[in-house]
Coordinates of C-alpha atoms in Angstrom, one line a residue:
M188 CA 1.2 -31.9 -19.0
E189 CA 0.2 -31.3 -22.7
E190 CA -3.4 -31.9 -21.9
L191 CA -3.4 -29.4 -19.0
T192 CA -1.7 -26.8 -21.1
S193 CA -4.2 -27.3 -23.9
R194 CA -7.1 -27.0 -21.4
L195 CA -5.7 -23.8 -19.9
I196 CA -5.2 -22.3 -23.3
E197 CA -8.8 -23.1 -24.2
L198 CA -10.0 -21.6 -21.0
S199 CA -8.1 -18.4 -21.5
A200 CA -9.6 -18.0 -25.0
A201 CA -13.1 -18.5 -23.7
D202 CA -15.3 -15.6 -22.6
V203 CA -14.9 -16.3 -18.9
Y204 CA -15.5 -13.7 -16.3
K205 CA -14.1 -15.5 -13.2
I206 CA -11.4 -18.1 -12.6
I207 CA -10.5 -19.7 -9.2
I208 CA -7.2 -21.6 -8.8
S209 CA -7.2 -23.8 -5.7
K210 CA -5.9 -26.9 -3.9
P211 CA -2.2 -26.3 -3.7
A212 CA -0.1 -29.3 -4.8
K213 CA 2.7 -28.5 -2.3
K214 CA 2.6 -27.4 1.3
E215 CA 5.2 -24.7 0.6
N216 CA 2.9 -22.9 -1.8
V217 CA 2.8 -19.3 -0.8
Y218 CA -0.8 -18.7 -2.0
R219 CA -3.7 -20.9 -0.9
R220 CA -5.9 -19.8 -3.7
I221 CA -6.0 -17.3 -6.6
V222 CA -9.1 -15.6 -7.8
I223 CA -9.0 -14.0 -11.3
E224 CA -11.8 -11.6 -12.3
K225 CA -12.4 -9.9 -15.6
K226 CA -12.4 -6.1 -15.5
E227 CA -13.1 -3.6 -18.3
S228 CA -10.1 -4.4 -20.5
Y229 CA -8.0 -6.7 -18.4
F230 CA -8.1 -9.4 -15.7
Q231 CA -7.2 -8.9 -12.0
A232 CA -5.7 -11.8 -10.0
A233 CA -6.1 -11.8 -6.2
S234 CA -3.6 -14.2 -4.6
Y235 CA -4.5 -15.2 -1.0
T236 CA -2.0 -16.3 1.7
E237 CA -3.2 -17.2 5.1
K238 CA -3.3 -13.6 6.2
Q239 CA -2.9 -11.4 3.2
V240 CA -4.0 -10.8 -0.4
F241 CA -1.9 -9.6 -3.2
H242 CA -3.3 -8.2 -6.5
E243 CA -1.9 -8.3 -10.0
N244 CA -3.3 -7.1 -13.3
I245 CA -3.1 -9.5 -16.3
Q246 CA -3.7 -8.5 -19.9
P247 CA -6.0 -10.8 -21.9
E248 CA -3.1 -11.8 -24.3
T249 CA -1.0 -13.0 -21.4
L250 CA -3.7 -14.8 -19.5
A251 CA -2.9 -18.3 -21.0
E252 CA 0.8 -17.8 -20.1
Y253 CA -0.2 -16.8 -16.6
L254 CA -2.4 -19.8 -16.1
I255 CA 0.1 -22.3 -17.4
S256 CA 3.0 -21.0 -15.3
T257 CA 0.8 -20.7 -12.2
V258 CA -1.1 -23.9 -12.3
N259 CA 1.4 -26.4 -13.7
G260 CA 2.8 -28.5 -10.8
M261 CA 1.5 -26.1 -8.2
Y262 CA -2.3 -26.5 -8.0
L263 CA -4.8 -29.3 -8.5
Q264 CA -8.0 -27.5 -9.4
V265 CA -9.2 -24.7 -11.7
N266 CA -12.8 -23.5 -11.8
A267 CA -14.0 -20.9 -14.4
W268 CA -17.3 -19.4 -15.3
D269 CA -18.7 -17.9 -18.4
D270 CA -22.3 -16.7 -19.2
T271 CA -23.7 -20.3 -19.4
S272 CA -21.4 -22.8 -17.8
E273 CA -18.9 -23.6 -15.1
H274 CA -15.7 -25.2 -16.3
M275 CA -13.7 -27.4 -14.0
I276 CA -10.2 -28.8 -14.4
L277 CA -9.0 -31.4 -11.9
I278 CA -5.4 -32.6 -11.7
S279 CA -4.5 -35.7 -9.7
K280 CA -1.2 -35.9 -7.8
K281 CA 0.1 -38.1 -10.6
G282 CA -0.7 -35.5 -13.2
K283 CA -3.9 -37.0 -14.7
V284 CA -6.2 -34.2 -16.0
T285 CA -10.0 -34.4 -15.8
Y286 CA -12.2 -31.8 -17.4
Q287 CA -15.9 -31.2 -16.5
C288 CA -18.4 -28.7 -17.8
K289 CA -21.7 -27.9 -16.0
K290 CA -24.5 -25.6 -17.3
T291 CA -25.3 -22.9 -14.8
G292 CA -28.2 -21.1 -16.6
K293 CA -27.7 -18.2 -19.0
Q294 CA -29.9 -15.7 -17.0
T295 CA -28.2 -16.3 -13.7
A296 CA -24.7 -16.1 -15.1
K297 CA -25.5 -12.9 -17.0
S298 CA -27.0 -11.3 -13.9
E299 CA -23.9 -12.1 -11.9
T300 CA -21.7 -10.7 -14.6
A301 CA -23.8 -7.5 -14.7
H302 CA -23.5 -7.3 -10.9
N303 CA -19.7 -7.6 -11.1
R304 CA -19.6 -5.0 -13.9
K305 CA -21.5 -2.5 -11.8
K306 CA -19.6 -3.2 -8.6
K307 CA -16.2 -2.6 -10.1
Y308 CA -16.5 1.1 -10.6
I309 CA -14.8 3.0 -7.8
L310 CA -16.8 6.2 -8.5
Q311 CA -20.5 5.3 -8.5
E312 CA -23.4 7.1 -10.0
G313 CA -25.9 8.7 -7.7
K314 CA -23.5 10.7 -5.7
V315 CA -22.7 14.3 -6.8
I316 CA -19.0 14.6 -7.4
A317 CA -18.4 18.3 -8.1
P318 CA -15.3 18.0 -10.4
L319 CA -17.2 15.4 -12.5
V320 CA -20.2 17.7 -12.8
D321 CA -18.0 20.6 -14.0
M322 CA -16.2 18.3 -16.4
G323 CA -19.6 17.4 -18.0
I324 CA -19.3 13.8 -17.1
F325 CA -22.0 13.9 -14.3
T326 CA -25.3 15.7 -14.3
A327 CA -26.1 17.9 -11.4
E328 CA -27.9 14.9 -9.9
G329 CA -24.9 12.7 -10.1
K330 CA -25.9 10.7 -13.2
V331 CA -23.4 9.8 -15.9
V332 CA -24.1 11.8 -19.1
R333 CA -24.8 9.3 -21.8
S334 CA -22.2 10.5 -24.2
M335 CA -19.5 10.6 -21.5
Y336 CA -19.6 6.9 -20.4
D337 CA -16.2 6.3 -22.2
K338 CA -14.6 9.1 -20.2
F339 CA -16.3 7.9 -17.0
R340 CA -14.8 4.4 -17.6
Q341 CA -11.4 5.8 -18.3
I342 CA -11.4 7.7 -15.0
N343 CA -12.4 4.6 -13.1
R344 CA -9.7 2.7 -14.9
F345 CA -7.1 5.2 -13.8
L346 CA -8.3 4.9 -10.2
E347 CA -8.2 1.1 -10.4
V348 CA -4.5 1.3 -11.3
I349 CA -3.9 3.6 -8.4
E350 CA -6.0 1.6 -5.9
D351 CA -4.1 -1.6 -6.8
A352 CA -0.9 0.0 -5.8
V353 CA -2.1 1.7 -2.6
K354 CA -4.3 -1.0 -1.1
D355 CA -1.5 -2.2 1.2
Y356 CA -0.1 1.3 1.9
P357 CA 0.4 1.2 5.7
Y358 CA 0.0 5.0 6.4
E359 CA -3.0 7.3 6.7
H360 CA -1.3 10.3 5.0
L361 CA -0.1 10.7 1.5
N362 CA 2.0 13.5 -0.1
I363 CA 1.6 13.7 -3.9
I364 CA 3.3 15.7 -6.6
D365 CA 1.5 15.9 -10.0
F366 CA 3.9 17.1 -12.7
G367 CA 2.6 18.7 -15.8
C368 CA -0.9 18.8 -14.3
G369 CA -2.5 20.9 -17.1
K370 CA -6.2 21.5 -16.4
S371 CA -5.9 18.9 -13.7
Y372 CA -9.1 16.9 -14.3
L373 CA -7.6 13.8 -12.9
T374 CA -5.8 15.7 -10.2
F375 CA -9.1 16.7 -8.7
I376 CA -10.5 13.2 -9.0
L377 CA -7.3 11.9 -7.3
Y378 CA -7.8 14.3 -4.4
Y379 CA -11.5 13.3 -4.1
Y380 CA -10.6 9.6 -4.2
F381 CA -8.0 9.8 -1.4
S382 CA -9.8 12.3 0.8
E383 CA -13.5 11.2 0.3
V384 CA -13.4 7.5 -0.8
R385 CA -10.4 6.3 1.2
Q386 CA -10.6 8.9 3.9
M387 CA -6.9 9.6 3.9
N388 CA -5.0 12.7 4.9
V389 CA -3.8 13.7 1.5
R390 CA -1.8 16.7 0.2
I391 CA -1.3 17.3 -3.5
V392 CA 0.7 19.9 -5.3
G393 CA 0.0 20.3 -9.1
L394 CA 2.8 21.7 -11.2
D395 CA 2.6 23.4 -14.6
L396 CA 4.2 26.1 -16.6
K397 CA 1.0 28.0 -17.6
A398 CA 0.1 30.8 -15.3
D399 CA -3.6 31.0 -16.4
V400 CA -4.0 27.3 -16.0
I401 CA -2.6 27.4 -12.5
K402 CA -4.8 30.3 -11.5
N403 CA -8.0 28.5 -12.7
C404 CA -7.0 25.3 -11.0
N405 CA -6.4 27.0 -7.6
A406 CA -9.8 28.7 -8.0
A407 CA -11.5 25.4 -8.6
A408 CA -9.8 23.8 -5.6
E409 CA -11.0 26.6 -3.4
K410 CA -14.5 26.3 -4.9
Y411 CA -14.6 22.5 -4.1
G412 CA -13.2 23.1 -0.6
Y413 CA -10.1 21.0 -1.3
E414 CA -7.9 22.7 1.3
N415 CA -4.8 20.4 0.8
L416 CA -4.8 20.7 -3.0
N417 CA -2.9 23.6 -4.5
F418 CA -1.2 24.4 -7.8
E419 CA 2.1 26.1 -8.6
I420 CA 3.9 27.5 -11.6
G421 CA 7.1 25.5 -12.1
D422 CA 9.3 23.4 -14.3
I423 CA 9.7 19.7 -13.7
N424 CA 13.4 19.9 -14.0
G425 CA 14.9 21.1 -10.7
Y426 CA 11.6 21.4 -8.8
Q427 CA 12.1 21.4 -5.0
A428 CA 9.2 19.5 -3.2
P429 CA 7.7 21.2 -0.2
F430 CA 7.3 17.9 1.7
P431 CA 8.6 14.3 1.7
V432 CA 7.1 12.8 -1.4
D433 CA 5.2 9.6 -1.2
M434 CA 3.7 9.5 -4.8
V435 CA 4.6 11.2 -8.1
V436 CA 2.0 11.4 -10.9
T437 CA 2.9 12.6 -14.4
L438 CA 0.2 12.3 -17.1
H439 CA 1.2 13.1 -20.7
A440 CA 4.4 15.0 -19.8
C441 CA 5.9 15.6 -23.2
D442 CA 9.1 13.8 -24.4
T443 CA 12.0 14.0 -21.9
A444 CA 9.8 15.9 -19.4
T445 CA 8.7 12.4 -18.3
D446 CA 12.3 11.4 -17.8
F447 CA 12.9 14.4 -15.5
A448 CA 9.8 13.6 -13.6
L449 CA 10.9 10.0 -13.1
Y450 CA 14.4 11.2 -12.1
N451 CA 13.0 13.5 -9.5
A452 CA 10.7 10.8 -8.1
I453 CA 13.7 8.5 -7.7
L454 CA 15.8 11.2 -6.0
W455 CA 13.0 11.9 -3.6
N456 CA 12.7 8.2 -2.8
A457 CA 9.0 8.3 -3.7
K458 CA 7.2 5.1 -2.8
M459 CA 4.9 5.1 -5.8
I460 CA 5.2 6.5 -9.4
F461 CA 2.4 6.7 -12.0
S462 CA 3.4 8.0 -15.4
V463 CA 1.6 8.1 -18.8
P464 CA 4.4 9.2 -21.2
C465 CA 3.7 11.3 -24.2
C466 CA 5.5 12.3 -27.5
Q467 CA 8.6 10.1 -27.1
H468 CA 10.7 11.8 -29.7
E469 CA 14.1 11.6 -28.2
L470 CA 15.0 8.0 -29.2
N471 CA 13.3 8.4 -32.6
R472 CA 15.9 11.0 -33.5
Q473 CA 18.8 8.8 -32.2
I474 CA 17.9 5.3 -33.3
Q475 CA 20.3 3.6 -35.7
T476 CA 21.0 -0.1 -36.2
E477 CA 23.0 -2.2 -38.6
Q478 CA 21.4 -5.6 -37.8
F479 CA 17.7 -4.6 -37.4
G480 CA 17.1 -2.1 -40.2
L481 CA 13.6 -3.6 -40.6
L482 CA 12.6 -1.8 -37.4
T483 CA 13.8 1.7 -38.6
R484 CA 13.0 1.5 -42.3
Y485 CA 9.3 2.4 -42.2
G486 CA 8.4 5.7 -40.5
I487 CA 5.4 4.5 -38.5
I488 CA 7.2 1.4 -37.4
K489 CA 10.2 3.4 -36.3
E490 CA 8.1 5.8 -34.4
R491 CA 6.2 3.2 -32.5
F492 CA 9.2 1.0 -31.9
S493 CA 11.1 4.1 -30.6
A494 CA 8.2 5.0 -28.2
L495 CA 7.9 1.4 -26.9
T496 CA 11.7 1.1 -26.5
T497 CA 11.7 4.4 -24.6
D498 CA 9.2 3.1 -22.1
A499 CA 10.8 -0.3 -21.8
I500 CA 14.1 1.4 -20.9
R501 CA 12.4 3.7 -18.4
A502 CA 10.8 0.6 -16.8
N503 CA 14.1 -1.3 -16.6
L504 CA 15.8 1.7 -15.1
L505 CA 13.1 2.0 -12.4
E506 CA 13.7 -1.7 -11.6
V507 CA 17.4 -0.9 -11.3
C508 CA 16.5 1.8 -8.8
G509 CA 14.5 -0.5 -6.6
Y510 CA 10.9 -0.3 -8.0
K511 CA 8.6 -3.1 -9.0
T512 CA 7.5 -1.7 -12.4
Q513 CA 4.6 -2.6 -14.7
L514 CA 3.6 -1.2 -18.1
L515 CA -0.2 -1.2 -18.2
E516 CA -2.8 -0.3 -20.7
F517 CA -4.3 2.9 -19.5
I518 CA -7.2 3.3 -22.1
D519 CA -8.1 1.6 -25.3
F520 CA -5.8 2.1 -28.3
A521 CA -8.9 3.3 -30.2
H522 CA -8.9 6.5 -28.1
T523 CA -5.2 7.4 -28.3
P524 CA -1.9 5.7 -29.2
K525 CA -0.4 7.1 -26.0
N526 CA -2.0 4.4 -23.8
I527 CA 0.8 3.0 -21.7
L528 CA 0.9 3.8 -18.0
I529 CA 4.1 3.1 -16.1
R530 CA 3.3 2.0 -12.5
A531 CA 6.3 1.7 -10.2
V532 CA 6.1 0.7 -6.5
Q533 CA 9.1 0.8 -4.3
K534 CA 10.4 -2.6 -3.2
K535 CA 12.0 -3.2 0.2
I536 CA 14.9 -5.4 -1.0
V537 CA 16.2 -6.0 -4.5
P538 CA 19.2 -8.3 -5.0
R539 CA 22.2 -6.7 -6.6
A540 CA 22.3 -9.4 -9.3
V541 CA 18.7 -8.6 -10.3
K542 CA 19.5 -4.9 -10.6
E543 CA 22.6 -5.7 -12.7
N544 CA 20.6 -7.8 -15.0
Y545 CA 18.1 -5.1 -15.7
L546 CA 20.9 -2.6 -16.3
K547 CA 22.8 -4.9 -18.6
E548 CA 19.6 -5.5 -20.7
T549 CA 19.2 -1.7 -21.0
E550 CA 22.8 -1.1 -22.0
R551 CA 22.7 -3.8 -24.6
V552 CA 19.7 -2.2 -26.3
M553 CA 21.3 1.2 -26.0
E554 CA 24.5 -0.1 -27.7
E555 CA 22.7 -2.0 -30.5
F556 CA 20.5 1.0 -31.4
H557 CA 23.0 3.8 -30.6
L558 CA 20.8 5.3 -27.9
D559 CA 21.5 7.9 -25.2
P560 CA 18.3 8.2 -23.1
T561 CA 17.9 11.2 -20.9
L562 CA 16.8 9.1 -17.8
Y563 CA 19.8 6.8 -18.1
R564 CA 22.2 9.8 -18.4
L565 CA 20.6 11.6 -15.4
L566 CA 20.7 8.6 -13.2
K567 CA 24.3 7.8 -14.2
E568 CA 25.4 11.4 -13.4
A569 CA 23.7 11.2 -10.0
G570 CA 25.4 7.9 -9.2
K571 CA 22.0 6.1 -9.0
I572 CA 23.1 3.4 -11.5

């Protein structure tokens, strides 16, 4: 299958905006077809069964790996489109690979791409969204301020990540805790999205330590008429939720505050967790290694490696606690180095062997680098791992 692999690698490197994987090679294939579409900074795969569709986000650098592992031996046809052409890969049942390329017309392809780009935004121009107006992103007429397009795209990217997790949520109500809400720009947008766009019965509590911030946020919620959105002064550690928690959001909670937020979410049996960690200093202070000194010798490498290791450990521990966990790019690295979003969605059943494997991976890294992460310690003391 070297030719197939080569063709799929070429395809992933081309500037394609849509890929369709079809014609299952086996009757037992779960998915009948898979449609992959290019988004702002990633690809989204929609996998279709007879009655359902499941979504997954794919980073550009892993697209080739995804295509190879998905297509090889499982599907017999791949179609892809760029601005000028349709590319087709056909695989016979004996494994023979045929490649075809058909010109589609530059103008038509670009028009379709532009249409897709416009359609993908969850929040559309033309409708006045009060929080966006007050944030200076929208004009009073509901148009995006020219200098704020990057922020507008970032907000839509955040909602895309949320939407991908809640699209199959079976209930019409949602209770959300937002830890470390700060000025709550995204909290207001989140409330608008669930109450106005999705028409759900949502209740959100924002939590922060600053009294003046909480006072201003509550005033804004009242101004917008957001009756089920309120803000409280409180610490992440030890907070008692006023309702059964369905979702926990924590954006840029500093250092181990993220760990306490994740810990509380696990204790509450929250169905979904969205966390953008910030200032991961804890492991940077602890990290030592005899075998991999290269990773700790240079300050900037040590800092970034410690931060990435922190989030990898958090993700693994969430898997141990029964969550399907992904680390996603939240916004472009050019805007901020703190660009990883942890998305964790509760799974119904996780085999014990799978949990044990994730835990052993974590403990091996902890042993090698002499680490004692807060989240691991909290979960251990609570008997969760």
